[in-house]
Coordinates of N, CA and C in Angstrom, one line a residue:
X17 N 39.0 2.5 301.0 CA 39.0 3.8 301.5 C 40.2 4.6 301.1
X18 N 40.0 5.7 300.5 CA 41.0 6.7 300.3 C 41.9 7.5 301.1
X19 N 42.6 7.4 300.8 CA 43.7 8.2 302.2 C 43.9 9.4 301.6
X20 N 44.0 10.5 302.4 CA 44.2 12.0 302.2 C 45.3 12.3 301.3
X21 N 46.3 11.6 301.5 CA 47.3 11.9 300.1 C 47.6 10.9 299.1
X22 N 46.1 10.1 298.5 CA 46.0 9.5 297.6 C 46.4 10.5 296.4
X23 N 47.5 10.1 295.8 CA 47.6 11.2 294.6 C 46.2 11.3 293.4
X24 N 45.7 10.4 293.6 CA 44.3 10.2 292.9 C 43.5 11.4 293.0
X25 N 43.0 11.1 294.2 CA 42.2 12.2 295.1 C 42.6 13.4 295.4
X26 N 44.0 13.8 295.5 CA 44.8 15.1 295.2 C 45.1 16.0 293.9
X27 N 44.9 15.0 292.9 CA 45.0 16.0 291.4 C 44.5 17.5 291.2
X28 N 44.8 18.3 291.3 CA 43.6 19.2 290.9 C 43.0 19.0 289.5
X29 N 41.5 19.7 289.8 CA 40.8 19.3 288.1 C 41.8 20.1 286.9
X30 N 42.0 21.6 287.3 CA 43.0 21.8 286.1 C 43.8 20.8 285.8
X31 N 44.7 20.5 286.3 CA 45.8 19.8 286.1 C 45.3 18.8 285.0
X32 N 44.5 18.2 285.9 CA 43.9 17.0 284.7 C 43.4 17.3 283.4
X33 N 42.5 18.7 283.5 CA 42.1 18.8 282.3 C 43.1 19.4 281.2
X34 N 44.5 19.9 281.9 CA 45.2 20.3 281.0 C 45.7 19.2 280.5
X35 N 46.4 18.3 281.3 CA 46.8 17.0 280.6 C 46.1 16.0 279.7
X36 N 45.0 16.4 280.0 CA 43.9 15.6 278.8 C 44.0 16.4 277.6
X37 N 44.1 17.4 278.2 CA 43.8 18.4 276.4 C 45.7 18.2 275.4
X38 N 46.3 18.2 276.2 CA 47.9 18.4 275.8 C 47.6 16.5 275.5
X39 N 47.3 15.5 275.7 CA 46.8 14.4 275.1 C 46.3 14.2 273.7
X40 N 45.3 14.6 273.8 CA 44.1 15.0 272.7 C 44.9 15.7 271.5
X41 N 45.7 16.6 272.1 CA 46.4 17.3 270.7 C 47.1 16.3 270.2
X42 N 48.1 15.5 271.4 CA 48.9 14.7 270.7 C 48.6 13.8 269.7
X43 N 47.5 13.3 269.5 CA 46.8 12.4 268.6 C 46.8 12.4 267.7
X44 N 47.0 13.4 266.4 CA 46.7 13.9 265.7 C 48.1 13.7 265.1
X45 N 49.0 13.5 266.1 CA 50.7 13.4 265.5 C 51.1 12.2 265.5
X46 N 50.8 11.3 266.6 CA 51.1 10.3 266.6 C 50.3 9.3 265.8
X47 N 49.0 9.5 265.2 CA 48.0 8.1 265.4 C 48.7 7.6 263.8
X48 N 48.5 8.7 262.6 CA 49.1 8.7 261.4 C 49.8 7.6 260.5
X49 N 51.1 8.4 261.4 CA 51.9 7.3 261.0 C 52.9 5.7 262.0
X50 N 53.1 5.0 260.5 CA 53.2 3.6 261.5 C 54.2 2.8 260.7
X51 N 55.9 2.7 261.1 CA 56.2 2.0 259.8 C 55.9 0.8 259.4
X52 N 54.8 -0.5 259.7 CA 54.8 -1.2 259.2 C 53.3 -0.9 258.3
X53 N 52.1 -0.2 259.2 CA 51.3 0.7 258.1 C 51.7 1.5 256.9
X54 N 52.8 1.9 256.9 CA 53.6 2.8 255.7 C 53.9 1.9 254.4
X55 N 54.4 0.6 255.3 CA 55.1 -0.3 254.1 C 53.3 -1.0 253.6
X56 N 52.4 -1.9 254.4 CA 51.2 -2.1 253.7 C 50.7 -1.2 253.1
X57 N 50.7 0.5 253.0 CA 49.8 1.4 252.2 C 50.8 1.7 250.7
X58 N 52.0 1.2 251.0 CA 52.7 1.6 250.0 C 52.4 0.2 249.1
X59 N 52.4 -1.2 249.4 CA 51.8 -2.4 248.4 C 50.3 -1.8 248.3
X60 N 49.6 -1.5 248.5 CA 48.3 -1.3 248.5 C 47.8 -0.3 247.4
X61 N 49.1 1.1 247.4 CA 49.1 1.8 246.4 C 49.1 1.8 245.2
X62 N 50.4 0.8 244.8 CA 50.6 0.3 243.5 C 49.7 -0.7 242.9
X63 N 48.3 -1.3 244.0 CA 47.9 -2.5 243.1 C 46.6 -1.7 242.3
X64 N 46.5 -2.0 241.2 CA 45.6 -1.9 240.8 C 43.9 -2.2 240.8
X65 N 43.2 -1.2 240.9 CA 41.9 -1.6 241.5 C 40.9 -1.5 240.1
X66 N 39.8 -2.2 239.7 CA 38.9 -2.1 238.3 C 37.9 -1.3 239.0
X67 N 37.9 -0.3 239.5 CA 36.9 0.9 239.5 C 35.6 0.5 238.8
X68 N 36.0 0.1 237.6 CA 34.6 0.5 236.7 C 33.8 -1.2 237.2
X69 N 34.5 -2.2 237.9 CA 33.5 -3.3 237.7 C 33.1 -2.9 239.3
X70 N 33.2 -2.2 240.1 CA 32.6 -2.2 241.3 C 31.3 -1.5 241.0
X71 N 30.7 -1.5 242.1 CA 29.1 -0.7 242.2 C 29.2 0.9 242.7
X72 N 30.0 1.1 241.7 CA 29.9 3.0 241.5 C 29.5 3.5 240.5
X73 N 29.5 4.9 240.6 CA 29.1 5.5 239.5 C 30.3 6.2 238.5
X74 N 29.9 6.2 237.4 CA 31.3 7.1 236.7 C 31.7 8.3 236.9
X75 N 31.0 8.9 237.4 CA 31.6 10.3 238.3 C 32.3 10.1 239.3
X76 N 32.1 8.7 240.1 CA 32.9 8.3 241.4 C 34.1 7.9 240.8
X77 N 34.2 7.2 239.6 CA 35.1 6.7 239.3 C 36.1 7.9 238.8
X78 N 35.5 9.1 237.8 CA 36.2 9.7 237.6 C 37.3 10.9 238.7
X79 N 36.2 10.8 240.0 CA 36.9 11.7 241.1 C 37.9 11.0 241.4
X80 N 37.8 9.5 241.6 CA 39.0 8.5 242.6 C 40.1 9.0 241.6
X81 N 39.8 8.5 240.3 CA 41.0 8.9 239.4 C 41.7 9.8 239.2
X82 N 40.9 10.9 239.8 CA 41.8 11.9 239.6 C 42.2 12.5 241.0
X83 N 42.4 11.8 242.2 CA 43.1 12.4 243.1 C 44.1 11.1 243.4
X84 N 43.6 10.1 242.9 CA 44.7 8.4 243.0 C 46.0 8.9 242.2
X85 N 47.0 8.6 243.2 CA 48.5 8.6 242.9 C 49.2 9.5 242.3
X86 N 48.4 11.0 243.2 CA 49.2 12.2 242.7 C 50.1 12.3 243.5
X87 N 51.1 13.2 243.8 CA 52.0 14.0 244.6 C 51.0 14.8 245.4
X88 N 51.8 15.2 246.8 CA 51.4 15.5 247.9 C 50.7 17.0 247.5
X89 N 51.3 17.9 246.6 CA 50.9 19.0 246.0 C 50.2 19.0 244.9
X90 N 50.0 18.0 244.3 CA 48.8 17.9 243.5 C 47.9 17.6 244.0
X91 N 47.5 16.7 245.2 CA 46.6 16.5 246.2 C 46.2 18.1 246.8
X92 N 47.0 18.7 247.0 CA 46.7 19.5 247.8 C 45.8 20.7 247.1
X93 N 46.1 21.0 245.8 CA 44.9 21.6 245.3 C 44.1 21.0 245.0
X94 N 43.9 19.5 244.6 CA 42.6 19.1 244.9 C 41.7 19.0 245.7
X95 N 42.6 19.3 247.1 CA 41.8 18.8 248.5 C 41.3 20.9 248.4
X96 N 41.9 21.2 248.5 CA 41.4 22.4 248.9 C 40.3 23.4 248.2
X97 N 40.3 22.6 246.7 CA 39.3 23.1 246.0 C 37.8 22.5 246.0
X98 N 38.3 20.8 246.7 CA 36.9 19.9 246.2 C 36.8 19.1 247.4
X99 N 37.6 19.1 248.8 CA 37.9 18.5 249.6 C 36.3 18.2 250.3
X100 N 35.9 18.6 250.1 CA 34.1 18.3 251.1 C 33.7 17.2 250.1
X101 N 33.7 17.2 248.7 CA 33.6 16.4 248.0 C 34.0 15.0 248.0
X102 N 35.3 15.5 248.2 CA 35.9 14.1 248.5 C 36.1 13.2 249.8
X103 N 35.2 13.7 250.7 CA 35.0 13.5 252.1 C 33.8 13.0 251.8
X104 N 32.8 13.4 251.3 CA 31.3 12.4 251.4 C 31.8 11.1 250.0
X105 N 32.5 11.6 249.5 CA 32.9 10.5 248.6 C 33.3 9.0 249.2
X106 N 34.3 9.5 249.5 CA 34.8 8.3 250.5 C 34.0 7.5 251.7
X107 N 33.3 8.4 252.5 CA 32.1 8.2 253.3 C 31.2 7.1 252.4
X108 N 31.0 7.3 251.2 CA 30.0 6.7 250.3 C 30.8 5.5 249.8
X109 N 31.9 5.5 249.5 CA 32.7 4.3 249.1 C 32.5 3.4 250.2
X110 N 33.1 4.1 251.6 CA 33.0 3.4 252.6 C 31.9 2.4 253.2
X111 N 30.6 2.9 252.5 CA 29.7 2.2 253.1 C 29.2 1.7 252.2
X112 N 29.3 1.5 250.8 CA 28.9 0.9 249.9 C 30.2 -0.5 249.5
X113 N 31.0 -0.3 249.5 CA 32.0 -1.2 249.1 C 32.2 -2.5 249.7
X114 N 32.1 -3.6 249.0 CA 32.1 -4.7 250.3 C 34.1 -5.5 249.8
X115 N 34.7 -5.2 248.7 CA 35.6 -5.7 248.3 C 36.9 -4.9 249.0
X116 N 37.5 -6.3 249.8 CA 38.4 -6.1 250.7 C 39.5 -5.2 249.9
X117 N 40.0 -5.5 248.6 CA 40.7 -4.8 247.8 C 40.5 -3.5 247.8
X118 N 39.2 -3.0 247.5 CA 38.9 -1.7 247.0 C 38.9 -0.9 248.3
X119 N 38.0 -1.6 249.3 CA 37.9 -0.7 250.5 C 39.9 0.0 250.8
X120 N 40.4 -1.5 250.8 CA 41.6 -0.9 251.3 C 42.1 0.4 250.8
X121 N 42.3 0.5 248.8 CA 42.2 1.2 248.2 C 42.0 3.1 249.1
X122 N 40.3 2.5 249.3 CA 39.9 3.9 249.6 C 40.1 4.4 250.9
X123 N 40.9 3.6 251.6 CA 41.2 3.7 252.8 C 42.7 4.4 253.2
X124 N 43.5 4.2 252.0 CA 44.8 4.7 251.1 C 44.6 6.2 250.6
X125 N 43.3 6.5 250.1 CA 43.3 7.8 249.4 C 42.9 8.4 250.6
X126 N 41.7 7.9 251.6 CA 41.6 8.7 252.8 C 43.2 9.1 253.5
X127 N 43.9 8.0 253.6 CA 45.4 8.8 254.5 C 46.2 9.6 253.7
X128 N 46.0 9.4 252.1 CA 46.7 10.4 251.6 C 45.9 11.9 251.9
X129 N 44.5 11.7 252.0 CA 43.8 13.1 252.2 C 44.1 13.7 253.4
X130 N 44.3 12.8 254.3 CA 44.7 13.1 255.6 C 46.3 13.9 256.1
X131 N 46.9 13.0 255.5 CA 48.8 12.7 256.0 C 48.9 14.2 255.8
X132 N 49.8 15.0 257.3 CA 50.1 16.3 257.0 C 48.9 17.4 256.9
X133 N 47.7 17.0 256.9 CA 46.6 17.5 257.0 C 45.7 17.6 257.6
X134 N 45.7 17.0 258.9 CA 45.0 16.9 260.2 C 43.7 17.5 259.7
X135 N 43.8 18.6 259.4 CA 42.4 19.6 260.0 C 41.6 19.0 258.8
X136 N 41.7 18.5 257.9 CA 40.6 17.8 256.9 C 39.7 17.0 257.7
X137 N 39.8 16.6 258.4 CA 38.9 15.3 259.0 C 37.9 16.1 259.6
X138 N 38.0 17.3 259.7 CA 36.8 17.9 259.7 C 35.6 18.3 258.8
X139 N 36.3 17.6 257.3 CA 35.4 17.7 256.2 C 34.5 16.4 256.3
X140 N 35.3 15.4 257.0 CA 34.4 13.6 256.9 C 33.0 14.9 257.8
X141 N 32.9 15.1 258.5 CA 32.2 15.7 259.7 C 31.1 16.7 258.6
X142 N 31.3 17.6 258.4 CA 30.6 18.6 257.2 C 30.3 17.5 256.0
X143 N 31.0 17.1 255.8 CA 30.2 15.9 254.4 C 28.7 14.9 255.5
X144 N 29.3 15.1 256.6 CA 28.2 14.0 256.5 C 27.0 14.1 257.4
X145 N 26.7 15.4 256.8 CA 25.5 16.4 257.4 C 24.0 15.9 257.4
X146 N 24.1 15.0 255.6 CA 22.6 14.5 255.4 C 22.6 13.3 255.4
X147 N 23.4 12.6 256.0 CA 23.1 11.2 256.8 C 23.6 11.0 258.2
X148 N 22.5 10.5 258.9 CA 23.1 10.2 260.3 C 24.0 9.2 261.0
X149 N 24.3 8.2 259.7 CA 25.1 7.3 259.9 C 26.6 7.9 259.8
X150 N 26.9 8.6 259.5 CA 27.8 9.1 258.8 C 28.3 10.3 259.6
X151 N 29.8 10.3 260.6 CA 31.1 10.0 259.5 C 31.5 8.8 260.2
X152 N 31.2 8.3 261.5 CA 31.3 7.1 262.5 C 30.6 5.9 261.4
X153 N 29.5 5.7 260.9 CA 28.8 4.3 260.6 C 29.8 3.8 260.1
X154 N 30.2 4.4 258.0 CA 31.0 3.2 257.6 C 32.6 2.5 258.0
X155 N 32.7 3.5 258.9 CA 34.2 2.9 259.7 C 34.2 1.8 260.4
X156 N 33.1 2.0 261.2 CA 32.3 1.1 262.3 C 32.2 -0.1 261.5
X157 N 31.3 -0.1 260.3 CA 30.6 -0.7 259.6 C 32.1 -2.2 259.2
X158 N 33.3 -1.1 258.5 CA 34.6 -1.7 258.2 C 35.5 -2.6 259.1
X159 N 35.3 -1.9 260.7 CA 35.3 -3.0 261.4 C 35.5 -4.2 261.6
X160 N 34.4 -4.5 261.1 CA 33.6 -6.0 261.2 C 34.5 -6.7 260.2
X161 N 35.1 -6.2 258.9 CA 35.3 -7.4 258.0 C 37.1 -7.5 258.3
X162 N 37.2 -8.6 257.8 CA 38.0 -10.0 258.7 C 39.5 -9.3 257.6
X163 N 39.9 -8.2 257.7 CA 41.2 -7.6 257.2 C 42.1 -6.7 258.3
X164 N 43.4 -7.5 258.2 CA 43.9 -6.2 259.3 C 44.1 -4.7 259.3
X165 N 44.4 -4.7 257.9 CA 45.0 -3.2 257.4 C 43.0 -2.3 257.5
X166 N 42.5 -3.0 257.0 CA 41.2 -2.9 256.9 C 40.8 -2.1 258.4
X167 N 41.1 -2.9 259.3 CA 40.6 -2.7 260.7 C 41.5 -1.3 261.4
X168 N 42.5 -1.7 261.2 CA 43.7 -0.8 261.6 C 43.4 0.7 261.3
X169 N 43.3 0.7 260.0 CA 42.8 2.1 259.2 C 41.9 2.2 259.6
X170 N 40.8 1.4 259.8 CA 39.3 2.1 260.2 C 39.2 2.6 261.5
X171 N 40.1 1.9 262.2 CA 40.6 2.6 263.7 C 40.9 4.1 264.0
X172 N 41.8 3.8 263.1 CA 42.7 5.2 263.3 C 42.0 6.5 262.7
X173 N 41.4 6.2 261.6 CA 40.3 7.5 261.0 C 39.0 7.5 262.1
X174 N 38.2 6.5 262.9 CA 37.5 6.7 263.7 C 37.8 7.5 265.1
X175 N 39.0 7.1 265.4 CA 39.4 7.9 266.5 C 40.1 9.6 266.0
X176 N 40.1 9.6 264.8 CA 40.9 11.1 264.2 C 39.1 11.6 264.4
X177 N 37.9 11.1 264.0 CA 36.8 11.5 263.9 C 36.3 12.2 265.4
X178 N 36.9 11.0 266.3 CA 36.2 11.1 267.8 C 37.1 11.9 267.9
X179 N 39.0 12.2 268.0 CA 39.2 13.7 268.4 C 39.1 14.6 267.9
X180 N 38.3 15.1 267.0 CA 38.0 16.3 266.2 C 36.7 16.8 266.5
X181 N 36.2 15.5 267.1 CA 34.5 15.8 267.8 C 35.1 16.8 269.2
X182 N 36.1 16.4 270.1 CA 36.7 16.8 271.2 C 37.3 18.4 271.3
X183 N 38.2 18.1 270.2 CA 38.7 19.5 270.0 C 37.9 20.7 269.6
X184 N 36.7 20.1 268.9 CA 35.8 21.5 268.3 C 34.7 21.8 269.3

């Protein structure tokens, strides 16, 4: 039984909904970055991946390569000229890729698309207009396989997806 000055039962709804929303924003600053995530994306960067023997296409191969291991400003005119592109891209890698290596890879170029750029994760969302699986499935999907960095990242871009469903 609740007692009259249960602070529970006394919240007002504002209150709450403002602290949910001042939450929500916070996420987007915090979820990012991680220093021991920073040091695995930074081995993960430098290894090299054989693009061409996985199950893509040369056009896929040619996009990865040309946004893999630029500067934050070389990214950034790529994101801003082709960035929906490279959101169903990844979406596509995502759920096509079964090699723990590569996924991580593309899991790398997603936080470089990301880092400092919050408001992109609303392109996973617009990219993935003509499938329903998509931008939740191949994250979901990444889950399941037995890697931490793997899981970690798929986490953290799933919940950047679920607050951007929130905010908008």
């Amino acid at each position: 039984m609740l007692a009259a000055a249960d602070p529970i039962a006394t919240v007002p709804v504002a209150e709450h909904n403002i602290a949910t929303e001042s939450l929500i924003e916070d996420i987007s600053l915090t979820i990012i970055q991680h220093p021991y995530l920073d040091d695995l994306v930074d081995k993960i960067r430098v290894e090299p991946i054989p693009w061409q023997a996985s199950l893509i296409t040369m056009d896929e191969v040619a996009m990865i390569e040309h946004a893999e291991n630029k500067s934050s400003e070389e990214l950034n005119g790529i994101m801003a000229e082709h960035g929906l592109y490279y959101a169903g891209l990844y979406l596509d890698l995502m759920q096509k890729l079964a090699r723990v290596d590569a996924l991580q890879k593309v899991l790398v170029l997603i936080q470089d698309m990301l880092t400092d750029h919050g408001e992109r994760i609303a392109l996973f969302h617009q990219a993935s207009a003509s499938c329903p699986d998509y931008p939740f499935g191949p994250f979901y999907k990444a889950l399941r396989i037995n890697d931490e960095f793997i899981g970690i990242q798929s986490s953290k871009i799933l919940a950047l997806l679920v607050w951007q469903v929130c905010v908008s």
